[in-house]
Amino acid sequence: MSTKDKKAEKHIHELEEQLNKLTAENQDLLDKLQRLGADYANYQKRVPRQVAESVAYEKKNIVRSLLPSLDNFEHALSGFKAAPQDETSQNIIKGVQLIFDHILDALKAVGVEKAVSVGQPFDPSRHEAMLQRTEPDQENGVVLEEFQPCYLLGGEVVRPARVIVNKLPDAAAAEEPQTPDADASEDIDETTDIEPEVQ
């Protein structure tokens, strides 16, 4: 082989090495580009969801902060209606009731609703039992009275209702767990001897 051929072969070998190196770098860059594209696609999906969750969370907090004032408003209206009234008082109460109804309508427009509790079965996700009372003419576990209403936002509980739940005496006895010792003693035959285990 001549020196010219050796130089050409060496040059070809160097070019092949460069080609292999550039091919590897190109593949590495393509892999990085694909990962960046996938990350960006995930980012585009994630951001709107996070924004929606954040907005829903803040909306829920705002509604929750308004509820004590709404409760006080409702209690005041109930108190006014129970008191003796002249024509002027009745007109004032009607005006206040109108304002209260407008507030409820505004809350309803953003997805807030007041849940019905009285007469419904007790649901721990919507009700907080404050007391139990026995009303024989009502079903066991039914909400009898509501101290504070349950409010929902988009179907999710913002605040549970505080309620009185019906507890029938028969239901209490039926729900009482029997002690395992009492059941076990009934199953044991007194004439059977139990021999100790020999080791």
Short mmCIF file of C-alpha atoms in Angstrom, two decimals:
data_model
loop_
_atom_site.label_atom_id
_atom_site.label_comp_id
_atom_site.label_asym_id
_atom_site.label_seq_id
_atom_site.Cartn_x
_atom_site.Cartn_y
_atom_site.Cartn_z
CA MET A 1 0.00 0.00 0.00
CA SER A 2 1.31 3.36 -0.92
CA THR A 3 1.63 6.29 1.45
CA LYS A 4 -1.09 8.04 -0.49
CA ASP A 5 -3.44 5.11 0.16
CA LYS A 6 -2.47 5.04 3.83
CA LYS A 7 -3.18 8.77 4.16
CA ALA A 8 -6.52 8.35 2.38
CA GLU A 9 -7.43 5.40 4.62
CA LYS A 10 -6.43 7.38 7.71
CA HIS A 11 -8.49 10.34 6.49
CA ILE A 12 -11.49 8.05 5.85
CA HIS A 13 -11.13 6.60 9.35
CA GLU A 14 -11.02 10.12 10.88
CA LEU A 15 -14.08 11.12 8.87
CA GLU A 16 -15.93 7.98 10.04
CA GLU A 17 -15.07 8.84 13.66
CA GLN A 18 -16.32 12.40 13.18
CA LEU A 19 -19.47 11.09 11.54
CA ASN A 20 -20.09 8.68 14.43
CA LYS A 21 -19.44 11.46 16.95
CA LEU A 22 -21.76 13.88 15.14
CA THR A 23 -24.43 11.17 14.78
CA ALA A 24 -24.28 10.50 18.55
CA GLU A 25 -24.46 14.23 19.33
CA ASN A 26 -27.36 14.61 16.90
CA GLN A 27 -29.23 11.71 18.57
CA ASP A 28 -28.54 13.23 22.00
CA LEU A 29 -29.92 16.59 20.85
CA LEU A 30 -33.00 14.88 19.36
CA ASP A 31 -33.60 13.05 22.65
CA LYS A 32 -33.30 16.32 24.59
CA LEU A 33 -35.66 18.03 22.15
CA GLN A 34 -38.24 15.25 22.56
CA ARG A 35 -37.98 15.44 26.36
CA LEU A 36 -38.40 19.21 26.24
CA GLY A 37 -41.41 18.82 23.95
CA ALA A 38 -42.98 16.28 26.32
CA ASP A 39 -42.23 18.50 29.34
CA TYR A 40 -43.79 21.48 27.60
CA ALA A 41 -46.89 19.47 26.64
CA ASN A 42 -47.25 18.32 30.26
CA TYR A 43 -46.74 21.91 31.42
CA GLN A 44 -49.51 23.10 29.09
CA LYS A 45 -51.86 20.48 30.55
CA ARG A 46 -50.81 21.08 34.15
CA VAL A 47 -51.02 24.88 34.30
CA PRO A 48 -54.72 25.27 33.44
CA ARG A 49 -55.59 22.51 35.91
CA GLN A 50 -53.50 24.19 38.65
CA VAL A 51 -55.06 27.57 37.90
CA ALA A 52 -58.57 26.06 38.04
CA GLU A 53 -57.77 24.30 41.34
CA SER A 54 -56.34 27.51 42.79
CA VAL A 55 -59.37 29.54 41.71
CA ALA A 56 -61.74 26.91 43.16
CA TYR A 57 -59.78 26.85 46.43
CA GLU A 58 -59.86 30.64 46.78
CA LYS A 59 -63.53 30.77 45.78
CA LYS A 60 -64.30 28.23 48.50
CA ASN A 61 -62.34 30.28 51.06
CA ILE A 62 -64.19 33.47 50.13
CA VAL A 63 -67.57 31.74 50.41
CA ARG A 64 -66.54 30.16 53.73
CA SER A 65 -65.57 33.59 55.08
CA LEU A 66 -68.98 35.04 54.10
CA LEU A 67 -71.05 32.31 55.76
CA PRO A 68 -70.87 33.57 59.38
CA SER A 69 -72.20 36.96 58.25
CA LEU A 70 -74.90 35.24 56.23
CA ASP A 71 -75.85 33.18 59.30
CA ASN A 72 -76.05 36.32 61.44
CA PHE A 73 -78.18 38.00 58.81
CA GLU A 74 -80.56 35.02 58.81
CA HIS A 75 -80.73 34.91 62.65
CA ALA A 76 -81.47 38.63 62.77
CA LEU A 77 -84.30 38.21 60.25
CA SER A 78 -85.76 35.33 62.28
CA GLY A 79 -85.60 37.45 65.43
CA PHE A 80 -87.26 40.42 63.74
CA LYS A 81 -90.06 38.23 62.38
CA ALA A 82 -90.72 36.73 65.83
CA ALA A 83 -91.02 40.16 67.49
CA PRO A 84 -94.26 42.17 67.50
CA GLN A 85 -94.39 44.43 64.45
CA ASP A 86 -96.11 47.52 63.26
CA GLU A 87 -96.44 48.48 59.59
CA THR A 88 -93.08 50.29 59.51
CA SER A 89 -91.29 47.29 61.05
CA GLN A 90 -92.91 44.97 58.53
CA ASN A 91 -91.69 47.14 55.65
CA ILE A 92 -88.16 47.22 57.08
CA ILE A 93 -88.19 43.44 57.50
CA LYS A 94 -89.43 43.00 53.92
CA GLY A 95 -86.59 45.23 52.68
CA VAL A 96 -83.98 43.35 54.70
CA GLN A 97 -85.44 40.03 53.48
CA LEU A 98 -85.17 41.30 49.90
CA ILE A 99 -81.48 42.16 50.43
CA PHE A 100 -80.88 38.75 52.00
CA ASP A 101 -82.56 37.04 49.04
CA HIS A 102 -80.39 39.04 46.61
CA ILE A 103 -77.26 37.91 48.45
CA LEU A 104 -78.41 34.28 48.23
CA ASP A 105 -79.16 34.74 44.51
CA ALA A 106 -75.68 36.21 43.92
CA LEU A 107 -74.09 33.26 45.72
CA LYS A 108 -76.25 30.83 43.75
CA ALA A 109 -75.06 32.46 40.52
CA VAL A 110 -71.46 31.47 41.36
CA GLY A 111 -72.43 27.91 42.27
CA VAL A 112 -73.20 28.19 45.99
CA GLU A 113 -76.27 26.39 47.24
CA LYS A 114 -77.82 25.78 50.62
CA ALA A 115 -78.37 22.06 51.20
CA VAL A 116 -81.56 20.74 52.78
CA SER A 117 -80.79 18.80 55.96
CA VAL A 118 -83.99 18.49 58.02
CA GLY A 119 -85.77 15.23 57.22
CA GLN A 120 -82.73 13.81 55.42
CA PRO A 121 -80.68 10.83 56.64
CA PHE A 122 -77.59 11.85 58.59
CA ASP A 123 -74.60 12.08 56.24
CA PRO A 124 -71.23 12.65 57.99
CA SER A 125 -69.85 14.35 54.88
CA ARG A 126 -72.62 17.00 55.05
CA HIS A 127 -73.69 16.99 58.69
CA GLU A 128 -72.02 17.52 62.03
CA ALA A 129 -74.13 15.95 64.80
CA MET A 130 -74.36 18.32 67.76
CA LEU A 131 -77.07 16.45 69.70
CA GLN A 132 -79.22 13.35 69.56
CA ARG A 133 -82.90 13.34 70.38
CA THR A 134 -85.62 10.70 70.31
CA GLU A 135 -88.63 11.35 68.09
CA PRO A 136 -90.59 8.06 67.82
CA ASP A 137 -92.58 9.27 64.80
CA GLN A 138 -89.36 9.85 62.77
CA GLU A 139 -86.94 7.32 61.29
CA ASN A 140 -83.72 6.55 63.12
CA GLY A 141 -80.73 8.59 61.94
CA VAL A 142 -82.82 11.35 60.36
CA VAL A 143 -81.88 14.99 60.87
CA LEU A 144 -84.53 16.57 63.10
CA GLU A 145 -83.28 20.11 63.46
CA GLU A 146 -80.58 22.31 62.00
CA PHE A 147 -78.55 24.81 64.03
CA GLN A 148 -76.45 25.90 61.07
CA PRO A 149 -77.10 25.13 57.39
CA CYS A 150 -74.82 23.18 55.05
CA TYR A 151 -73.52 25.12 52.05
CA LEU A 152 -72.19 23.55 48.86
CA LEU A 153 -70.04 25.06 46.13
CA GLY A 154 -70.21 23.19 42.86
CA GLY A 155 -71.56 20.16 44.72
CA GLU A 156 -68.70 20.12 47.26
CA VAL A 157 -69.30 20.87 50.93
CA VAL A 158 -68.02 24.30 51.94
CA ARG A 159 -69.36 23.96 55.46
CA PRO A 160 -71.29 21.04 56.99
CA ALA A 161 -74.61 21.60 58.73
CA ARG A 162 -74.73 21.40 62.52
CA VAL A 163 -77.71 19.24 63.34
CA ILE A 164 -79.76 17.25 65.85
CA VAL A 165 -80.11 13.60 64.82
CA ASN A 166 -82.95 11.23 65.72
CA LYS A 167 -81.81 8.27 67.83
CA LEU A 168 -84.50 5.69 68.55
CA PRO A 169 -84.07 3.54 71.70
CA ASP A 170 -84.64 0.28 69.79
CA ALA A 171 -81.99 1.27 67.27
CA ALA A 172 -79.55 2.06 70.07
CA ALA A 173 -80.00 -1.41 71.57
CA ALA A 174 -79.71 -3.08 68.17
CA GLU A 175 -76.51 -1.18 67.41
CA GLU A 176 -74.94 -2.06 70.78
CA PRO A 177 -72.18 -4.55 70.08
CA GLN A 178 -72.31 -7.78 72.03
CA THR A 179 -69.20 -8.56 73.99
CA PRO A 180 -67.17 -11.42 72.55
CA ASP A 181 -66.84 -12.98 76.04
CA ALA A 182 -70.62 -13.34 76.38
CA ASP A 183 -70.89 -15.02 72.98
CA ALA A 184 -67.93 -17.28 73.64
CA SER A 185 -69.25 -18.42 77.04
CA GLU A 186 -72.48 -19.59 75.42
CA ASP A 187 -70.54 -21.76 72.95
CA ILE A 188 -68.41 -23.57 75.55
CA ASP A 189 -69.75 -26.90 76.82
CA GLU A 190 -69.15 -27.07 80.57
CA THR A 191 -68.68 -30.86 80.51
CA THR A 192 -65.72 -30.70 78.14
CA ASP A 193 -62.30 -30.88 79.76
CA ILE A 194 -59.53 -28.96 78.13
CA GLU A 195 -56.17 -30.60 78.58
CA PRO A 196 -53.07 -28.43 78.85
CA GLU A 197 -50.67 -28.57 75.95
CA VAL A 198 -47.60 -30.71 76.65
CA GLN A 199 -44.29 -29.45 75.34
#
